[in-house]
C-alpha positions as CSV (number, residue, x, y, z in Angstrom):
1,I,19.3,6.5,-6.2
2,G,20.9,9.8,-5.7
3,N,23.5,10.8,-3.1
4,N,22.0,11.0,0.9
5,F,19.0,8.9,0.3
6,H,17.2,8.2,3.5
7,S,14.1,5.7,4.1
8,G,12.4,3.8,6.7
9,K,12.1,0.2,6.9
10,F,9.6,-1.9,4.4
11,I,10.0,0.4,1.4
12,T,8.9,-1.5,-1.8
13,I,10.2,-0.4,-5.3
14,R,8.5,-2.1,-8.4
15,T,10.3,-1.5,-11.6
16,S,7.7,-3.7,-13.4
17,Y,4.1,-4.6,-13.7
18,H,2.0,-7.0,-15.6
19,N,1.1,-6.5,-19.3
20,Y,-2.7,-5.9,-18.9
21,D,-3.1,-3.6,-21.8
22,A,-1.3,-4.9,-24.8
23,G,-1.2,-8.5,-23.6
24,E,-2.4,-11.8,-25.5
25,A,-4.5,-12.8,-22.4
26,L,-7.1,-11.5,-19.8
27,P,-6.9,-9.9,-17.4
28,Y,-3.0,-10.0,-18.3
29,D,-0.5,-12.4,-19.9
30,S,2.7,-13.7,-18.9
31,T,4.8,-10.9,-20.1
32,W,6.0,-7.9,-18.0
33,V,6.6,-4.1,-18.7
34,T,9.6,-2.5,-17.1
35,K,10.1,0.8,-16.2
36,D,12.9,2.6,-14.4
37,V,12.5,4.4,-11.1
38,T,14.7,7.3,-10.6
39,I,14.7,8.9,-6.9
40,G,17.0,12.1,-6.7
41,E,19.7,13.1,-4.1
42,N,18.2,13.7,-0.5
43,V,15.2,12.3,-0.8
44,W,13.6,10.9,2.5
45,I,11.0,7.9,2.0
46,G,9.0,7.0,5.0
47,E,8.6,3.7,6.4
48,G,6.1,1.2,4.2
49,V,6.3,3.3,1.1
50,T,5.6,1.5,-2.2
51,I,6.7,3.3,-5.4
52,L,5.7,2.1,-8.9
53,A,7.3,1.5,-12.0
54,G,7.9,4.3,-14.0
55,V,8.0,6.9,-11.4
56,T,10.7,9.9,-10.5
57,I,11.0,11.3,-7.6
58,G,12.8,14.6,-7.7
59,E,15.7,16.0,-5.6
60,G,14.7,16.8,-2.1
61,A,11.5,15.3,-1.8
62,V,9.9,13.7,1.0
63,I,7.6,10.9,0.8
64,Q,4.9,10.3,3.9
65,A,5.2,7.0,5.5
66,A,3.0,4.0,4.2
67,S,2.3,5.8,0.7
68,C,2.1,4.3,-2.7
69,V,3.7,6.8,-5.1
70,T,1.9,5.9,-8.6
71,S,3.0,9.4,-10.3
72,D,6.0,11.7,-10.6
73,V,6.9,13.7,-7.6
74,P,8.5,17.4,-8.1
75,P,11.6,18.3,-6.5
76,L,11.4,19.3,-3.1
77,A,7.6,18.4,-2.4
78,I,6.2,16.9,0.1
79,A,3.6,14.0,-0.8
80,G,1.6,11.4,0.8
81,G,-1.5,9.2,0.8
82,H,-3.0,6.4,-1.7
83,P,-2.1,7.4,-4.5
84,A,0.3,10.2,-2.9
85,K,-0.3,13.6,-3.7
86,V,2.1,16.6,-3.2
87,F,0.4,18.5,-0.4
88,K,3.4,21.1,0.5
89,Y,6.5,22.0,-0.8
90,R,10.0,22.4,1.5
91,D,11.4,26.2,1.9
92,K,13.7,26.4,-1.4
93,D,16.1,28.9,-0.3
94,H,16.4,27.1,3.1
95,Y,17.3,23.5,1.3
96,Y,19.5,25.1,-1.1
97,R,21.3,27.1,1.5
98,L,21.8,24.0,3.8
99,K,23.2,21.9,0.6
100,E,25.6,24.7,-0.4
101,Q,27.0,24.4,3.0
102,G,27.2,20.6,3.2
103,K,25.1,20.1,5.9
104,F,23.8,16.6,5.5
105,F,22.5,14.0,8.1
C-alpha cells in the first residue's frame, strides 16, 4: 500500500482464493492460490469495497464505494461497480501539479 492511502470503512482485501481450477477435488480442494494485491500512492478507496487477489490499483486511482475490484485499475482511473470498471480518469496535469506542490490531505 502506497503513501497517502485513504479508504472508507469496511474494505476487504483478499490475497488468496480456493483452488478451483487445478485442485484435486470439486468444486475446490483444501489448497489455496495466493497472489499479491498492490495499491499505489494517493489511492482513495470508498466504503465497503472488496479487492480480490492479484489486483493492482494504480497511483491516484479512486474506487467507488461498494465496488468489487476483480482486475487491475490503471493510474488516475476512477472505477466502480460489480465488477469495477473504469468510467472516468482524473485530470492528469492537475493531479501531478498538486503532487509536485506537496498538497496532500
